[in-house]
């Protein structure tokens, strides 16, 4: 293979590590400590003598194993973009007694955070014999303004049964120099960062500063967002749990609506700018008559727009933002509920409307079985990568395989529901709701390049890019 390097777009300065092979093969590789540190000592992987792995026929991943981003191809199409396959390597770049690891959680809550924390700690202890692991309290600012929590298998043993995060979280507080100073002063050499796209952008900047200082520190991320809006990966942990719990709210609204004359149930689900939870919960419940998502503009009494667009026109909403830089959004569930009430009042009709917002109940619950298994795979893959000397990467599932993805690919854009994809068509046919898209809008949407909706589909295959 031949290699070439370039820089990524935007403010992220992470160097792109790309290798090209035959038949259009492209490997978007992740950085390695040896890229900027010469003469690093290697050690045999402790898993060689681990009783749990003694019966596994092939427990080391071949260094050349990669995973394709696109699995639906034509016989003459190029092999396309690949990512490095995650898993244990035969040689590691840290001795067990040398490792001083830390874990930090940032941003909003999500089912599965404690499971990820637990499995990182247990993987380090039980697979690699690492005994020094710290929990950084309260998000990024915890590196320089809060205490740390020692984490051992005994301490984290039961935390997966609880929602939230035992080490706390917060938005904002990212001061690169102070964070890296803390990492350096404490002698930390493995940093596991759990958070969404904003958190992973911060992790990328931390990695760049660590590399600039020439520190032997592996920076590894695990993508977290309940909204499932992180690109490239199949899904984010906590999403399955959120969809499952959202069905309970939909069922409650359905029962209320069915039990009253002119009954209407309105359920507001999470998804700041994307409608994955709403779409999948609707398809799973089969009790929804109309599903409104940010990606699909809808008509409301002659006005066109998505929920926040119409609401902003009504309320003249400002541009206030939270500590992470996200725009503070008004409650469009309450707003549309009031619009329905006004419509019934104008037409002199009785109405029984029940409005349910389960947002914080869903975020705060423990992960379900599916997400718990997924959290385990993400955490163990992340640890294997750091021990093998990889850095500046996110551990993620691509086409059903655990991979290491460069930070810039996770941070370059947000994932959205594609309203010209089969998945949204399935929903519209299931609910029998209007598509709200006119002929001009449909033509425009089809001209735009979109990836297929992730998680289930993969049938929508655009040769140009995906």
XYZ file of C-alpha atoms in Angstrom:
466
model
C 0.000 0.000 0.000
C 1.067 3.548 -0.544
C 0.413 6.187 2.116
C -0.299 9.888 1.968
C -1.258 12.499 4.511
C -3.257 15.699 4.532
C -5.152 17.874 6.933
C -8.803 17.634 7.779
C -11.290 20.396 7.070
C -12.453 23.032 9.539
C -10.918 23.870 12.894
C -9.877 20.300 13.619
C -6.164 20.108 12.834
C -5.741 16.372 13.231
C -3.594 14.958 10.458
C -5.410 12.542 8.197
C -3.588 9.231 7.988
C -4.628 7.646 4.719
C -3.335 4.574 2.915
C -4.355 3.679 -0.624
C -4.404 0.149 -2.005
C -5.432 -1.764 -5.090
C -8.893 -1.530 -6.654
C -9.805 1.735 -4.972
C -9.052 0.561 -1.437
C -8.705 3.445 1.048
C -7.779 3.014 4.716
C -8.579 5.983 6.918
C -6.190 5.012 9.682
C -5.860 6.315 13.227
C -2.693 7.810 14.749
C -0.213 5.676 16.657
C 2.242 6.672 19.362
C 5.118 5.647 17.101
C 4.051 8.339 14.609
C 5.729 10.932 16.821
C 7.703 8.929 19.414
C 10.740 6.962 18.251
C 12.070 3.793 19.820
C 9.119 2.852 21.992
C 9.522 -0.485 23.764
C 6.941 -3.197 23.089
C 5.714 -5.962 25.389
C 3.964 -9.299 24.803
C 0.238 -8.930 25.276
C -0.758 -10.182 28.774
C -3.761 -11.896 27.195
C -1.352 -14.633 26.087
C -1.430 -15.969 29.642
C -4.997 -14.993 30.499
C -7.033 -18.129 31.364
C -10.214 -16.585 29.958
C -8.643 -16.373 26.503
C -6.773 -19.680 26.533
C -9.571 -21.501 24.694
C -9.999 -18.850 22.000
C -8.501 -20.063 18.720
C -7.546 -16.638 17.404
C -7.777 -13.875 19.956
C -5.317 -11.450 18.392
C -6.470 -9.271 15.542
C -4.276 -9.217 12.457
C -2.682 -5.789 12.055
C -3.888 -5.636 8.467
C -7.557 -6.335 9.283
C -9.849 -3.506 8.224
C -13.601 -2.981 8.029
C -15.341 -1.395 5.004
C -17.563 1.596 5.612
C -19.832 0.514 2.758
C -20.921 -3.104 2.367
C -23.431 -2.760 -0.478
C -21.340 -2.515 -3.649
C -21.553 -3.291 -7.334
C -19.178 -5.759 -8.959
C -17.230 -2.988 -10.699
C -17.283 -0.400 -7.904
C -14.084 0.464 -5.969
C -13.445 -1.194 -2.618
C -13.923 2.160 -0.908
C -13.178 3.523 2.551
C -12.095 1.191 5.350
C -11.319 1.602 9.054
C -8.869 -0.303 11.208
C -10.466 -3.264 12.938
C -10.539 -3.074 16.733
C -9.279 -5.796 19.029
C -6.240 -7.051 20.974
C -2.824 -7.043 19.299
C 0.044 -9.462 19.909
C 2.285 -6.650 21.148
C 1.392 -3.745 23.403
C 3.177 -0.445 24.006
C 2.468 -0.165 27.739
C 3.543 -2.499 30.518
C 0.819 -3.227 33.051
C 2.545 -1.480 35.962
C 3.321 1.539 33.781
C -0.295 2.398 32.958
C -2.022 5.190 34.833
C -5.429 5.572 33.198
C -8.296 7.988 33.690
C -11.933 8.075 32.565
C -14.109 11.154 32.045
C -17.768 11.543 31.022
C -18.988 14.769 29.448
C -22.262 16.243 28.178
C -25.789 15.030 28.901
C -26.816 11.759 30.470
C -27.411 8.615 28.449
C -28.307 5.022 29.355
C -25.143 2.926 29.540
C -22.605 5.450 30.830
C -21.957 3.484 34.003
C -21.707 0.249 32.025
C -18.972 1.737 29.831
C -17.095 3.017 32.889
C -17.349 -0.386 34.560
C -16.151 -2.304 31.521
C -13.170 -0.014 30.885
C -12.051 -0.517 34.477
C -12.614 -4.285 34.379
C -10.881 -4.674 31.007
C -7.824 -2.792 32.262
C -7.708 -4.796 35.504
C -8.662 -8.291 34.384
C -7.229 -8.356 30.856
C -4.100 -6.240 31.248
C -3.335 -6.199 34.972
C -3.660 -2.424 35.255
C -4.330 -1.321 38.838
C -4.254 2.496 38.603
C -7.450 3.947 37.138
C -8.923 7.323 38.056
C -12.387 8.720 37.480
C -12.307 12.441 36.636
C -15.230 14.089 38.438
C -17.639 16.400 36.653
C -16.582 16.399 32.998
C -13.668 18.235 31.378
C -13.368 20.856 34.115
C -12.794 18.026 36.573
C -9.253 17.682 35.241
C -8.265 20.976 36.852
C -10.979 21.908 39.362
C -12.349 18.777 41.020
C -11.234 15.706 42.885
C -10.651 12.341 41.280
C -12.164 8.999 42.227
C -10.053 5.823 42.316
C -11.799 3.147 40.278
C -11.368 -0.558 40.934
C -13.448 -3.590 39.944
C -14.868 -3.669 43.483
C -15.935 -0.007 43.366
C -17.582 -0.283 39.924
C -19.023 -3.762 40.443
C -22.706 -2.768 40.574
C -22.756 0.640 38.881
C -24.178 -0.743 35.633
C -27.475 -1.273 37.463
C -27.857 2.489 37.947
C -28.582 5.283 35.531
C -26.412 8.366 35.141
C -22.665 8.381 35.718
C -20.919 7.719 39.029
C -18.122 10.151 38.169
C -20.451 12.990 37.256
C -20.674 15.018 34.070
C -21.003 18.598 32.842
C -21.098 20.657 29.695
C -18.312 22.984 28.635
C -15.282 23.539 30.856
C -12.819 22.581 28.149
C -9.469 24.303 28.678
C -6.961 22.377 26.596
C -3.779 23.604 28.266
C -5.078 23.080 31.802
C -6.356 19.617 30.915
C -3.085 18.483 29.339
C -1.105 20.078 32.176
C -3.154 17.959 34.595
C -2.593 14.813 32.519
C 1.128 15.493 32.455
C 1.450 16.463 36.131
C -0.466 13.411 37.355
C 1.519 11.044 35.151
C -1.608 9.846 33.336
C -0.822 8.001 30.106
C -4.213 6.658 28.985
C -7.258 8.925 28.766
C -10.714 7.491 28.010
C -13.219 10.180 27.024
C -16.930 9.325 26.848
C -19.190 11.897 25.204
C -20.969 13.199 22.116
C -19.710 15.088 19.090
C -18.741 18.176 21.116
C -16.852 16.026 23.612
C -15.050 14.173 20.829
C -14.022 17.493 19.270
C -12.496 18.381 22.621
C -10.756 15.002 22.716
C -9.255 15.685 19.285
C -7.800 18.984 20.515
C -6.394 17.286 23.626
C -4.756 14.668 21.404
C -3.144 17.349 19.249
C -1.672 19.084 22.300
C -0.426 15.778 23.722
C 1.265 15.027 20.413
C 2.741 18.543 20.230
C 4.322 18.022 23.650
C 5.599 14.587 22.640
C 3.907 12.770 25.506
C 3.434 9.024 25.619
C -0.296 9.362 26.268
C -3.050 7.485 24.424
C -6.237 9.521 23.933
C -9.250 7.321 23.179
C -12.920 8.212 22.802
C -16.222 6.374 23.071
C -19.064 8.152 21.232
C -22.128 8.851 23.360
C -25.382 10.426 22.290
C -28.877 9.246 22.967
C -29.972 10.960 19.719
C -27.862 8.642 17.514
C -26.656 11.605 15.427
C -22.962 10.632 15.308
C -21.868 9.794 11.733
C -20.060 6.699 10.428
C -20.987 4.349 13.313
C -23.963 1.992 13.117
C -25.510 3.403 16.277
C -24.563 5.046 19.545
C -24.995 3.256 22.865
C -28.154 4.110 24.779
C -30.221 4.482 21.617
C -31.874 1.052 21.827
C -32.778 1.721 25.451
C -34.210 5.127 24.570
C -36.413 3.683 21.816
C -37.638 0.909 24.086
C -38.501 3.343 26.884
C -40.084 5.832 24.453
C -42.596 3.150 23.503
C -43.911 3.204 27.066
C -44.670 6.908 26.772
C -46.340 6.379 23.393
C -48.419 3.542 24.799
C -49.547 5.736 27.709
C -50.564 8.532 25.326
C -52.403 6.029 23.131
C -54.358 4.628 26.067
C -55.331 8.130 27.226
C -56.410 9.169 23.730
C -58.424 6.008 23.109
C -60.221 6.304 26.446
C -61.656 9.807 25.988
C -63.962 11.530 23.517
C -61.888 13.487 21.007
C -58.800 12.278 22.829
C -55.378 13.359 21.581
C -52.034 12.234 22.963
C -48.881 14.258 22.259
C -45.493 12.738 23.099
C -42.284 14.749 22.902
C -39.145 12.654 22.394
C -35.444 13.528 22.379
C -33.587 14.595 19.271
C -32.229 18.117 19.157
C -31.816 18.230 15.383
C -32.534 14.646 14.363
C -35.527 12.357 14.618
C -34.079 8.868 15.002
C -35.672 8.117 18.369
C -39.056 9.401 17.195
C -38.826 7.440 13.934
C -37.813 4.098 15.467
C -40.171 4.405 18.437
C -43.013 5.112 16.005
C -42.182 2.086 13.867
C -41.849 -0.112 16.945
C -45.044 1.013 18.694
C -47.447 1.097 15.707
C -49.785 3.351 17.716
C -48.686 6.685 16.251
C -50.818 8.586 13.746
C -48.345 11.369 12.911
C -44.589 11.486 13.568
C -42.970 14.917 13.226
C -39.170 15.154 13.077
C -36.754 18.072 12.510
C -35.602 16.723 9.127
C -39.093 16.752 7.627
C -40.743 20.191 7.314
C -44.490 20.047 7.852
C -47.458 22.291 7.202
C -49.346 23.792 10.105
C -52.354 25.926 9.160
C -50.703 27.216 6.020
C -47.223 27.711 7.457
C -44.356 25.499 6.369
C -41.365 24.555 8.472
C -40.087 22.121 11.055
C -41.087 22.399 14.708
C -38.457 24.861 15.913
C -38.783 27.031 12.774
C -42.487 27.533 13.320
C -42.069 27.954 17.054
C -39.337 30.574 16.628
C -41.642 32.564 14.361
C -44.349 32.476 17.014
C -42.193 33.254 20.023
C -39.354 35.228 18.417
C -36.951 32.939 20.261
C -33.477 34.235 20.962
C -30.074 32.695 20.367
C -29.232 31.632 23.914
C -26.848 28.697 24.162
C -25.827 26.182 26.813
C -22.289 25.595 28.107
C -21.568 23.234 25.203
C -22.550 25.847 22.628
C -25.866 24.194 21.739
C -28.766 26.542 21.048
C -31.332 26.478 23.840
C -34.535 25.255 22.227
C -38.048 26.108 23.294
C -40.498 23.322 24.156
C -42.130 22.514 20.819
C -44.228 19.789 22.462
C -46.089 22.301 24.605
C -46.313 24.663 21.637
C -47.895 22.125 19.276
C -50.218 20.987 22.070
C -51.472 24.550 22.390
C -51.923 24.788 18.610
C -54.118 21.679 18.699
C -56.175 23.122 21.559
C -56.610 26.395 19.663
C -57.764 24.531 16.555
C -60.409 22.593 18.482
C -61.560 25.773 20.281
C -62.003 27.660 17.015
C -64.133 24.830 15.688
C -66.113 24.619 18.952
C -65.146 20.994 19.548
C -64.470 19.354 22.884
C -60.946 18.017 23.393
C -59.088 15.855 25.875
C -55.359 16.323 25.276
C -52.607 14.605 27.234
C -49.048 15.839 26.802
C -46.194 13.522 27.838
C -42.510 14.497 27.933
C -40.438 11.495 29.100
C -37.077 13.041 28.127
C -35.297 13.009 31.479
C -36.878 9.733 32.570
C -35.445 8.056 29.472
C -31.987 9.592 29.825
C -31.652 8.594 33.468
C -32.431 4.870 33.282
C -29.883 2.019 33.104
C -29.170 0.484 29.715
C -31.184 -2.482 28.490
C -29.646 -5.854 27.610
C -28.779 -4.947 24.015
C -27.076 -1.680 24.966
C -25.271 -3.303 27.907
C -23.624 -5.844 25.602
C -22.773 -3.071 23.133
C -21.213 -0.949 25.912
C -19.021 -3.898 26.863
C -17.745 -4.314 23.304
C -17.074 -0.580 22.929
C -15.196 -0.374 26.226
C -13.056 -3.467 25.674
C -12.225 -2.441 22.100
C -11.191 0.994 23.332
C -8.847 -0.504 25.939
C -7.297 -2.908 23.418
C -6.538 0.037 21.133
C -4.905 2.185 23.803
C -2.742 -0.695 25.041
C -1.661 -1.370 21.445
C -0.431 2.220 21.147
C -3.237 3.666 19.041
C -4.361 7.178 19.949
C -6.552 9.979 18.622
C -9.390 7.588 17.825
C -12.979 6.750 18.650
C -14.100 3.163 19.185
C -17.223 2.475 17.153
C -19.316 -0.162 15.433
C -19.210 -0.067 11.616
C -21.247 -2.634 9.699
C -21.407 -4.839 12.758
C -17.651 -4.815 13.435
C -15.745 -2.943 16.125
C -13.376 -0.396 14.591
C -11.064 2.524 15.389
C -12.219 5.712 13.706
C -10.169 8.935 13.499
C -11.635 11.792 15.530
C -12.134 14.028 12.501
C -14.564 11.551 10.895
C -16.747 11.586 13.995
C -16.635 15.370 14.242
C -17.098 16.403 10.617
C -20.920 16.450 10.622
C -24.044 15.172 12.342
C -26.077 12.183 11.246
C -29.691 12.839 10.245
C -32.762 10.921 9.161
C -32.901 10.933 5.361
C -36.490 11.658 4.374
C -35.909 10.332 0.821
C -34.667 7.005 2.182
C -36.685 3.773 2.438
C -36.707 3.907 6.217
C -38.716 7.137 6.365
C -40.979 5.824 3.596
C -41.710 2.796 5.765
C -42.749 5.075 8.602
C -45.007 7.234 6.422
C -46.708 4.151 5.025
C -47.066 2.697 8.528
C -48.674 5.807 10.057
C -50.483 6.766 6.843
C -49.527 10.384 7.525
C -48.983 13.002 4.806
C -45.422 13.162 3.519
C -45.603 17.008 3.656
C -43.165 17.076 0.744
C -44.267 18.693 -2.499
C -42.895 17.747 -5.919
C -40.303 20.545 -5.871
C -39.061 19.568 -2.400
C -38.841 15.895 -3.388
C -36.829 16.712 -6.499
C -34.473 18.925 -4.508
C -34.033 16.307 -1.788
C -33.181 13.605 -4.324
C -30.519 15.836 -5.888
C -28.714 16.188 -2.580
C -26.179 13.560 -1.568
C -27.217 11.682 1.550
C -25.961 8.562 3.302
C -28.549 5.868 3.882
C -30.338 6.040 7.202
C -28.117 4.052 9.576
C -29.012 1.176 11.868
C -31.396 -0.852 9.744
C -31.181 0.000 6.122
C -28.128 0.128 3.916
C -30.344 -0.416 0.889
C -29.996 3.163 -0.278
C -26.570 2.994 -1.896
C -25.095 6.186 -3.375
C -22.037 5.290 -5.403
C -20.600 8.807 -5.452
C -19.832 9.047 -1.757
C -21.136 6.208 0.372
